[in-house]
Tab-separated table of C-alpha atoms and ligand atoms in Angstrom:
chain	number	residue	atom	x	y	z
K	1	UNK	CA	67.791	80.042	108.611
K	2	UNK	CA	67.059	82.734	111.176
K	3	UNK	CA	64.672	85.412	109.925
K	4	UNK	CA	62.290	84.471	107.127
K	5	UNK	CA	60.119	86.963	105.216
K	6	UNK	CA	57.446	86.712	107.880
K	7	UNK	CA	59.912	87.261	110.685
K	8	UNK	CA	59.333	83.725	111.988
K	9	UNK	CA	62.543	81.695	112.186
K	10	UNK	CA	62.682	78.856	109.672
K	11	UNK	CA	64.898	75.870	110.304
K	12	UNK	CA	66.253	73.464	107.731
K	13	UNK	CA	68.998	70.875	107.632
K	14	UNK	CA	72.606	71.638	106.863
K	15	UNK	CA	72.633	68.887	104.210
K	16	UNK	CA	69.828	70.561	102.384
K	17	UNK	CA	71.678	73.908	102.304
K	18	UNK	CA	74.813	72.136	101.096
K	19	UNK	CA	72.956	70.410	98.290
K	20	UNK	CA	71.616	73.777	97.077
K	21	UNK	CA	75.046	75.367	97.283
K	22	UNK	CA	76.609	72.458	95.422
K	23	UNK	CA	74.050	72.689	92.634
K	24	UNK	CA	74.572	76.433	92.483
K	25	UNK	CA	78.343	76.022	92.173
K	26	UNK	CA	77.956	73.275	89.592
K	27	UNK	CA	75.865	75.653	87.558
K	28	UNK	CA	78.423	78.446	87.848
K	29	UNK	CA	81.703	76.583	87.531
K	30	UNK	CA	83.292	74.437	84.911
K	31	UNK	CA	84.949	71.521	86.592
K	32	UNK	CA	87.979	71.109	84.367
K	33	UNK	CA	91.657	70.971	85.005
K	34	UNK	CA	92.586	73.704	82.559
K	35	UNK	CA	96.280	72.879	82.352
K	36	UNK	CA	95.503	69.217	81.523
K	37	UNK	CA	92.947	70.250	78.899
K	38	UNK	CA	95.457	72.591	77.258
K	39	UNK	CA	98.282	70.034	77.413
K	40	UNK	CA	96.188	67.787	75.151
K	41	UNK	CA	96.794	70.409	72.469
K	42	UNK	CA	100.507	70.926	73.130
K	43	UNK	CA	101.512	69.553	69.728
K	44	UNK	CA	98.925	71.742	68.039
K	45	UNK	CA	100.248	74.815	69.880
K	46	UNK	CA	103.843	74.092	68.861
K	47	UNK	CA	102.935	73.276	65.244
K	48	UNK	CA	100.903	76.468	64.914
K	49	UNK	CA	103.620	78.615	66.438
K	50	UNK	CA	106.222	77.149	64.087
K	51	UNK	CA	104.005	77.617	61.070
K	52	UNK	CA	103.412	81.281	61.869
K	53	UNK	CA	107.122	81.614	62.631
K	54	UNK	CA	108.012	80.323	59.157
K	55	UNK	CA	105.660	82.804	57.489
K	56	UNK	CA	106.023	86.161	59.264
K	57	UNK	CA	104.297	89.234	57.824
K	58	UNK	CA	104.797	92.927	58.602
K	59	UNK	CA	102.181	95.225	60.144
K	60	UNK	CA	99.096	95.686	57.927
K	61	UNK	CA	100.389	93.020	55.531
K	62	UNK	CA	99.264	90.001	57.611
K	63	UNK	CA	97.087	88.578	54.815
K	64	UNK	CA	98.283	84.960	54.920
K	65	UNK	CA	98.436	85.030	58.707
K	66	UNK	CA	94.826	86.226	58.921
K	67	UNK	CA	93.702	83.648	56.347
K	68	UNK	CA	95.350	80.865	58.368
K	69	UNK	CA	93.764	82.051	61.613
K	70	UNK	CA	90.341	82.104	59.916
K	71	UNK	CA	90.821	78.578	58.521
K	72	UNK	CA	91.495	77.329	62.050
K	73	UNK	CA	88.399	79.126	63.372
K	74	UNK	CA	86.342	77.610	60.537
K	75	UNK	CA	87.522	74.164	61.557
K	76	UNK	CA	86.551	74.815	65.157
K	77	UNK	CA	83.156	76.068	63.993
K	78	UNK	CA	83.639	79.474	65.606
K	79	UNK	CA	82.038	82.333	63.626
K	80	UNK	CA	84.139	85.446	63.054
K	81	UNK	CA	84.229	88.698	61.202
K	82	UNK	CA	87.023	90.444	59.356
K	83	UNK	CA	87.836	93.833	60.814
K	84	UNK	CA	90.197	96.476	59.363
K	85	UNK	CA	91.411	94.036	56.698
K	86	UNK	CA	93.772	91.705	58.520
K	87	UNK	CA	92.071	91.801	61.922
K	88	UNK	CA	89.669	89.063	63.038
K	89	UNK	CA	87.076	89.012	65.812
K	90	UNK	CA	85.580	85.592	66.570
K	91	UNK	CA	82.630	85.125	68.895
K	92	UNK	CA	82.087	81.985	70.935
K	93	UNK	CA	78.719	81.981	72.629
K	94	UNK	CA	78.377	80.074	75.877
K	95	UNK	CA	75.153	79.427	77.794
K	96	UNK	CA	74.895	83.096	78.708
K	97	UNK	CA	75.252	86.295	76.689
K	98	UNK	CA	76.900	88.097	79.620
K	99	UNK	CA	79.511	88.783	80.718
K	100	UNK	CA	81.360	89.375	77.450
K	101	UNK	CA	85.032	88.557	77.882
K	102	UNK	CA	87.704	89.581	75.367
K	103	UNK	CA	90.877	87.591	74.788
K	104	UNK	CA	93.304	89.451	72.541
K	105	UNK	CA	96.527	88.642	70.723
K	106	UNK	CA	98.626	90.520	68.164
K	107	UNK	CA	99.718	88.908	64.893
K	108	UNK	CA	102.400	91.001	63.130
K	109	UNK	CA	106.163	90.486	62.708
K	110	UNK	CA	109.211	92.760	62.416
K	111	UNK	CA	111.619	93.843	59.655
K	112	UNK	CA	114.520	91.829	61.124
K	113	UNK	CA	116.632	89.207	59.367
K	114	UNK	CA	116.580	85.989	61.391
K	115	UNK	CA	120.092	84.781	62.196
K	116	UNK	CA	119.520	81.597	64.198
K	117	UNK	CA	119.462	78.272	62.338
K	118	UNK	CA	116.113	76.726	63.183
K	119	UNK	CA	114.089	74.026	61.414
K	120	UNK	CA	111.198	76.505	61.432
K	121	UNK	CA	113.287	79.533	60.469
K	122	UNK	CA	111.586	82.459	58.697
K	123	UNK	CA	111.019	81.830	54.988
K	124	UNK	CA	110.230	85.485	54.404
K	125	UNK	CA	113.704	86.986	54.096
K	126	UNK	CA	114.251	90.083	56.201
K	127	UNK	CA	111.044	89.570	58.179
K	128	UNK	CA	110.943	87.742	61.504
K	129	UNK	CA	108.621	86.983	64.393
K	130	UNK	CA	111.205	88.464	66.766
K	131	UNK	CA	108.583	89.707	69.205
K	132	UNK	CA	106.901	86.364	69.817
K	133	UNK	CA	103.583	87.285	68.195
K	134	UNK	CA	103.703	83.858	66.448
K	135	UNK	CA	103.438	82.404	69.948
K	136	UNK	CA	100.597	84.784	70.823
K	137	UNK	CA	98.491	83.589	67.851
K	138	UNK	CA	99.224	79.964	68.720
K	139	UNK	CA	98.218	80.501	72.365
K	140	UNK	CA	94.923	82.175	71.489
K	141	UNK	CA	94.050	79.495	68.902
K	142	UNK	CA	94.899	76.783	71.438
K	143	UNK	CA	92.730	78.491	74.052
K	144	UNK	CA	89.970	78.662	71.418
K	145	UNK	CA	90.209	74.883	70.930
K	146	UNK	CA	89.747	74.209	74.645
K	147	UNK	CA	86.955	76.779	75.025
K	148	UNK	CA	85.251	75.376	71.952
K	149	UNK	CA	85.345	71.854	73.473
K	150	UNK	CA	83.609	73.252	76.556
K	151	UNK	CA	81.374	75.838	74.930
K	152	UNK	CA	78.182	74.346	76.385
K	153	UNK	CA	79.548	74.857	79.867
K	154	UNK	CA	80.611	78.502	79.502
K	155	UNK	CA	78.602	81.113	81.395
K	156	UNK	CA	79.698	83.981	79.187
K	157	UNK	CA	80.331	85.107	75.629
K	158	UNK	CA	83.952	85.002	74.465
K	159	UNK	CA	85.414	87.425	71.924
K	160	UNK	CA	88.654	86.195	70.406
K	161	UNK	CA	90.466	89.238	69.043
K	162	UNK	CA	93.334	88.741	66.583
K	163	UNK	CA	94.810	92.213	66.211
K	164	UNK	CA	97.092	93.383	63.388
K	165	UNK	CA	99.834	96.036	63.489
K	166	UNK	CA	100.803	96.134	67.136
K	167	UNK	CA	104.373	96.983	66.138
K	168	UNK	CA	103.108	100.103	64.371
K	169	UNK	CA	101.054	100.777	67.527
K	170	UNK	CA	97.932	101.627	65.563
K	171	UNK	CA	96.185	98.247	65.095
K	172	UNK	CA	94.283	98.242	68.400
K	173	UNK	CA	92.862	101.739	68.030
K	174	UNK	CA	91.823	101.101	64.414
K	175	UNK	CA	89.969	97.947	65.493
K	176	UNK	CA	88.280	99.694	68.420
K	177	UNK	CA	87.264	102.677	66.287
K	178	UNK	CA	85.215	100.413	63.999
K	179	UNK	CA	82.911	99.664	66.937
K	180	UNK	CA	83.046	95.960	66.022
K	181	UNK	CA	84.749	94.993	69.294
K	182	UNK	CA	81.619	96.143	71.150
K	183	UNK	CA	81.448	96.275	74.937
K	184	UNK	CA	83.731	93.980	76.891
K	185	UNK	CA	83.163	93.360	80.603
K	186	UNK	CA	86.815	92.450	80.903
K	187	UNK	CA	89.709	91.869	78.517
K	188	UNK	CA	92.909	89.853	78.725
K	189	UNK	CA	96.089	90.256	76.698
K	190	UNK	CA	99.587	88.903	77.149
K	191	UNK	CA	103.151	88.970	75.909
K	192	UNK	CA	105.701	86.195	75.716
K	193	UNK	CA	108.425	87.546	78.013
K	194	UNK	CA	112.103	86.510	77.820
K	195	UNK	CA	112.969	88.457	80.972
K	196	UNK	CA	111.069	85.878	83.044
K	197	UNK	CA	111.720	82.129	83.228
K	198	UNK	CA	109.377	79.755	81.426
K	199	UNK	CA	106.907	78.449	83.997
K	200	UNK	CA	106.254	81.866	85.540
K	201	UNK	CA	103.719	84.599	84.784
K	202	UNK	CA	103.462	88.185	86.064
K	203	UNK	CA	100.075	89.922	86.273
K	204	UNK	CA	100.909	92.766	88.673
K	205	UNK	CA	98.331	95.537	89.086
K	206	UNK	CA	99.037	99.052	87.811
K	207	UNK	CA	101.501	100.177	85.141
K	208	UNK	CA	102.988	97.504	82.860
K	209	UNK	CA	104.285	99.546	79.944
K	210	UNK	CA	104.823	103.282	79.707
K	211	UNK	CA	103.015	105.480	77.244
K	212	UNK	CA	104.986	105.931	74.042
K	213	UNK	CA	105.060	108.948	71.743
K	214	UNK	CA	107.392	110.011	68.968
K	215	UNK	CA	108.466	113.448	67.794
K	216	UNK	CA	110.153	115.123	64.844
K	217	UNK	CA	111.771	118.518	65.374
K	218	UNK	CA	113.099	120.733	62.586
K	219	UNK	CA	115.316	123.637	63.662
K	220	UNK	CA	115.237	126.309	60.984
K	221	UNK	CA	118.347	128.500	60.904
K	222	UNK	CA	120.072	130.442	58.095
K	223	UNK	CA	122.871	128.876	56.108
K	224	UNK	CA	126.203	130.580	55.576
K	225	UNK	CA	129.993	130.385	55.643
K	226	UNK	CA	131.532	128.608	58.599
K	227	UNK	CA	134.022	131.441	59.039
K	228	UNK	CA	131.314	134.102	59.355
K	229	UNK	CA	128.732	132.965	61.929
K	230	UNK	CA	127.418	136.532	62.333
K	231	UNK	CA	125.798	136.243	58.877
K	232	UNK	CA	124.201	132.872	59.699
K	233	UNK	CA	121.883	131.245	62.225
K	234	UNK	CA	123.512	127.925	63.073
K	235	UNK	CA	120.809	125.223	63.452
K	236	UNK	CA	123.306	122.735	64.960
K	237	UNK	CA	124.142	125.101	67.807
K	238	UNK	CA	120.447	125.752	68.471
K	239	UNK	CA	119.619	122.032	68.115
K	240	UNK	CA	122.321	121.167	70.652
K	241	UNK	CA	120.809	123.683	73.102
K	242	UNK	CA	117.373	122.094	72.541
K	243	UNK	CA	118.697	118.564	73.183
K	244	UNK	CA	120.329	119.756	76.379
K	245	UNK	CA	117.367	121.802	77.604
K	246	UNK	CA	114.868	118.969	76.999
K	247	UNK	CA	116.614	116.919	79.695
K	248	UNK	CA	115.446	119.460	82.272
K	249	UNK	CA	111.928	118.038	81.913
K	250	UNK	CA	112.886	114.777	83.627
K	251	UNK	CA	115.499	116.273	85.959
K	252	UNK	CA	113.939	119.632	86.980
K	253	UNK	CA	110.337	120.010	85.904
K	254	UNK	CA	108.531	116.763	86.807
K	255	UNK	CA	108.205	114.904	90.094
K	256	UNK	CA	111.142	112.586	90.709
K	257	UNK	CA	108.605	109.880	91.675
K	258	UNK	CA	107.290	109.859	88.095
K	259	UNK	CA	108.996	107.912	85.342
K	260	UNK	CA	109.706	110.310	82.474
K	261	UNK	CA	111.962	109.593	79.522
K	262	UNK	CA	112.582	112.242	76.850
K	263	UNK	CA	115.129	110.946	74.341
K	264	UNK	CA	116.493	112.585	71.216
K	265	UNK	CA	117.717	109.662	69.136
K	266	UNK	CA	118.591	111.201	65.756
K	267	UNK	CA	120.224	114.531	64.873
K	268	UNK	CA	121.002	115.215	61.213
K	269	UNK	CA	122.419	118.414	59.783
K	270	UNK	CA	125.127	119.844	57.575
K	271	UNK	CA	127.220	118.758	54.598
K	272	UNK	CA	130.744	120.197	55.030
K	273	UNK	CA	133.183	121.481	57.646
K	274	UNK	CA	132.879	125.157	56.621
K	275	UNK	CA	129.169	125.475	55.828
K	276	UNK	CA	126.413	126.345	58.233
K	277	UNK	CA	123.338	124.285	57.314
K	278	UNK	CA	119.897	125.810	56.822
K	279	UNK	CA	118.163	123.259	59.053
K	280	UNK	CA	118.740	120.476	61.577
K	281	UNK	CA	116.408	117.470	61.821
K	282	UNK	CA	115.954	115.828	65.216
K	283	UNK	CA	113.730	112.967	66.266
K	284	UNK	CA	113.058	111.176	69.511
K	285	UNK	CA	110.671	109.385	71.807
K	286	UNK	CA	108.817	110.209	75.030
K	287	UNK	CA	107.679	107.778	77.761
K	288	UNK	CA	105.794	107.985	81.029
K	289	UNK	CA	103.493	105.887	83.235
K	290	UNK	CA	101.500	108.930	84.422
K	291	UNK	CA	98.410	109.645	82.237
K	292	UNK	CA	98.243	113.310	83.382
K	293	UNK	CA	101.891	113.880	82.504
K	294	UNK	CA	101.324	112.178	79.161
K	295	UNK	CA	98.913	114.989	78.289
K	296	UNK	CA	101.277	117.726	79.539
K	297	UNK	CA	104.534	116.509	77.999
K	298	UNK	CA	104.010	117.729	74.395
K	299	UNK	CA	103.332	121.236	75.750
K	300	UNK	CA	106.421	121.185	77.970
K	301	UNK	CA	108.594	120.002	75.097
K	302	UNK	CA	107.275	122.549	72.621
K	303	UNK	CA	107.697	125.392	75.142
K	304	UNK	CA	111.396	124.527	75.492
K	305	UNK	CA	111.921	124.205	71.738
K	306	UNK	CA	110.080	127.477	71.069
K	307	UNK	CA	111.845	129.541	73.714
K	308	UNK	CA	115.275	128.115	72.868
K	309	UNK	CA	114.788	128.857	69.175
K	310	UNK	CA	113.606	132.373	69.999
K	311	UNK	CA	116.625	132.968	72.215
K	312	UNK	CA	118.991	132.104	69.374
K	313	UNK	CA	117.037	133.634	66.445
K	314	UNK	CA	115.969	130.308	64.912
K	315	UNK	CA	112.548	128.975	63.978
K	316	UNK	CA	111.178	125.462	64.333
K	317	UNK	CA	108.622	122.840	63.337
K	318	UNK	CA	107.380	120.316	65.865
K	319	UNK	CA	105.455	117.125	65.131
K	320	UNK	CA	104.314	114.920	68.025
K	321	UNK	CA	102.689	111.676	66.913
K	322	UNK	CA	101.668	108.110	67.665
K	323	UNK	CA	100.987	108.972	71.297
K	324	UNK	CA	99.770	105.667	72.783
K	325	UNK	CA	98.678	105.497	76.430
K	326	UNK	CA	100.415	103.560	79.202
K	327	UNK	CA	99.314	99.942	79.695
K	328	UNK	CA	97.726	99.844	83.145
K	329	UNK	CA	96.293	96.703	84.735
K	330	UNK	CA	93.012	97.037	86.609
K	331	UNK	CA	93.476	96.107	90.294
K	332	UNK	CA	90.463	93.804	90.496
K	333	UNK	CA	91.331	92.014	87.247
K	334	UNK	CA	94.939	91.624	88.392
K	335	UNK	CA	93.690	89.988	91.558
K	336	UNK	CA	91.513	87.554	89.596
K	337	UNK	CA	94.441	86.863	87.260
K	338	UNK	CA	96.823	86.228	90.162
K	339	UNK	CA	94.415	83.563	91.405
K	340	UNK	CA	94.288	82.061	87.906
K	341	UNK	CA	98.088	81.857	87.674
K	342	UNK	CA	98.325	80.194	91.084
K	343	UNK	CA	95.739	77.590	90.067
K	344	UNK	CA	97.777	76.768	86.972
K	345	UNK	CA	101.389	77.079	88.080
K	346	UNK	CA	101.276	77.147	91.877
K	347	UNK	CA	102.497	79.913	94.194
K	348	UNK	CA	105.985	79.827	92.646
K	349	UNK	CA	104.537	80.357	89.159
K	350	UNK	CA	103.184	83.791	90.104
K	351	UNK	CA	106.030	86.309	89.995
K	352	UNK	CA	106.291	90.053	90.360
K	353	UNK	CA	107.787	92.166	87.609
K	354	UNK	CA	108.049	95.944	87.717
K	355	UNK	CA	106.555	97.885	84.827
K	356	UNK	CA	108.865	98.489	81.917
K	357	UNK	CA	109.470	101.281	79.409
K	358	UNK	CA	108.265	100.143	76.028
K	359	UNK	CA	104.877	100.651	74.454
K	360	UNK	CA	101.982	98.276	73.765
K	361	UNK	CA	98.783	99.338	72.062
K	362	UNK	CA	96.708	96.906	74.157
K	363	UNK	CA	96.650	100.038	76.342
K	364	UNK	CA	93.738	101.284	74.181
K	365	UNK	CA	91.714	98.238	75.270
K	366	UNK	CA	92.634	98.841	78.920
K	367	UNK	CA	91.612	102.509	78.606
K	368	UNK	CA	88.102	101.360	77.672
K	369	UNK	CA	87.599	98.096	79.586
K	370	UNK	CA	88.886	96.699	82.881
K	371	UNK	CA	91.400	94.012	82.173
K	372	UNK	CA	94.789	92.518	82.633
K	373	UNK	CA	97.984	92.235	80.595
K	374	UNK	CA	100.253	89.332	81.505
K	375	UNK	CA	103.974	88.779	81.007
K	376	UNK	CA	104.330	85.072	80.220
K	377	UNK	CA	107.883	83.879	80.999
K	378	UNK	CA	109.579	82.115	78.061
K	379	UNK	CA	113.259	82.276	79.049
K	380	UNK	CA	115.204	79.019	79.150
K	381	UNK	CA	118.963	79.233	78.694
K	382	UNK	CA	119.349	75.466	78.363
K	383	UNK	CA	117.210	75.661	75.211
K	384	UNK	CA	119.058	78.717	73.885
K	385	UNK	CA	116.104	80.972	74.626
K	386	UNK	CA	117.703	83.911	76.380
K	387	UNK	CA	117.709	86.708	73.805
K	388	UNK	CA	115.661	89.852	74.163
K	389	UNK	CA	112.518	90.619	72.186
K	390	UNK	CA	113.329	92.266	68.820
K	391	UNK	CA	116.715	90.453	68.769
K	392	UNK	CA	117.739	88.669	65.564
K	393	UNK	CA	118.284	85.486	67.623
K	394	UNK	CA	115.102	85.691	69.690
K	395	UNK	CA	113.459	82.339	70.360
K	396	UNK	CA	111.058	81.107	73.023
K	397	UNK	CA	110.737	78.033	75.196
K	398	UNK	CA	107.665	76.418	73.639
K	399	UNK	CA	106.525	75.130	77.047
K	400	UNK	CA	105.440	78.723	77.576
K	401	UNK	CA	102.790	78.286	74.866
K	402	UNK	CA	100.854	75.863	77.062
K	403	UNK	CA	101.089	78.228	80.039
K	404	UNK	CA	99.885	81.219	78.034
K	405	UNK	CA	96.981	79.343	76.436
K	406	UNK	CA	95.997	77.930	79.829
K	407	UNK	CA	96.131	81.414	81.333
K	408	UNK	CA	93.696	82.760	78.706
K	409	UNK	CA	91.254	79.947	79.574
K	410	UNK	CA	91.672	80.079	83.350
K	411	UNK	CA	91.322	83.870	83.470
K	412	UNK	CA	88.135	83.610	81.447
K	413	UNK	CA	86.665	80.946	83.748
K	414	UNK	CA	87.578	82.901	86.861
K	415	UNK	CA	86.473	86.262	85.470
K	416	UNK	CA	83.082	85.047	84.263
K	417	UNK	CA	82.066	84.585	87.889
K	418	UNK	CA	83.093	88.132	88.807
K	419	UNK	CA	81.454	90.288	86.137
E	1	LIG	NI1	105.430	92.387	70.879
């Protein structure tokens, strides 16, 4: 060792340095093959997923789901607290209090009638786990089992976050606003992803999902006889001009390099072929990856509605709501996660996937803490698992459950050395 505190060179043997380094690494690392550890619980993961699949519950109604999650945590001896009713935050303390690492899943289902004949088909008619959140709960519980087995070896504190109401996009924010989540040094979330083959995972840095906002527009005209438009203010005509003009935001007002979607998806007005209606009701959705644009878009949209209505003598009401941020992966966390995926599934298991329109309220976690959101491939045509999320025939290759659970664990082990 050249250069001691006194400035006099100190020499020591290479073996001695190695032995110190080895001890140091032993202290820092858990020497487990994560995939093998998780595979021990494969049956558990599948059974849990099927049980949640049979008993889906809508956003904010996940009472039985939450109770079942808590029973499992009780059995594992992991303490937890109830948050916002159907949310649960469990805390698994390792040898060290810090870093604190959050692993999050969502737990709600959708108002969809399941069509596919499955032995574990939904028993709650008209409600279905068509977004794979049954798999998400199973993966986080399975990860909890493995982490619980190795709790004495963990150099961090783990927060297991079971979040309600992702589909209504307000569960995450409600949980965070309680302050019960506390500070997280890093956080990891994931989605079962039928656009990628089972056996692959994407953890690309940067934008994963766009922001997502919704809007209601009422065009207020003046009703009258269809033969005498000069006595009326036709809200359909004005509404049509608004729909048309709003498209200029994406095509003429914003940078072509930015993703911007402004969609009017409903337009209701009128009762009969010779009556001008009093009002027209429009609604739509707005998406972008750019956080600055996200702030500017409501203003741009309202300016167009206002000026168009003024030009044609109409009035309006504008309601812009549920404006969730884009889901953006932290670069450093993505890098750690890429290493984790490669350890589990090899080079070929790590795939790239461009960001996608669609919202995810995990974005509120990523706004506050550095973290990563993974797309866990679950597509397998030979098993009939090729339908999109939110499809009445959606199903997942259950091999993906092991990969997702293993990814939670491996990311945690890799991240605890970095924060
Ligand atoms: Ni989902």
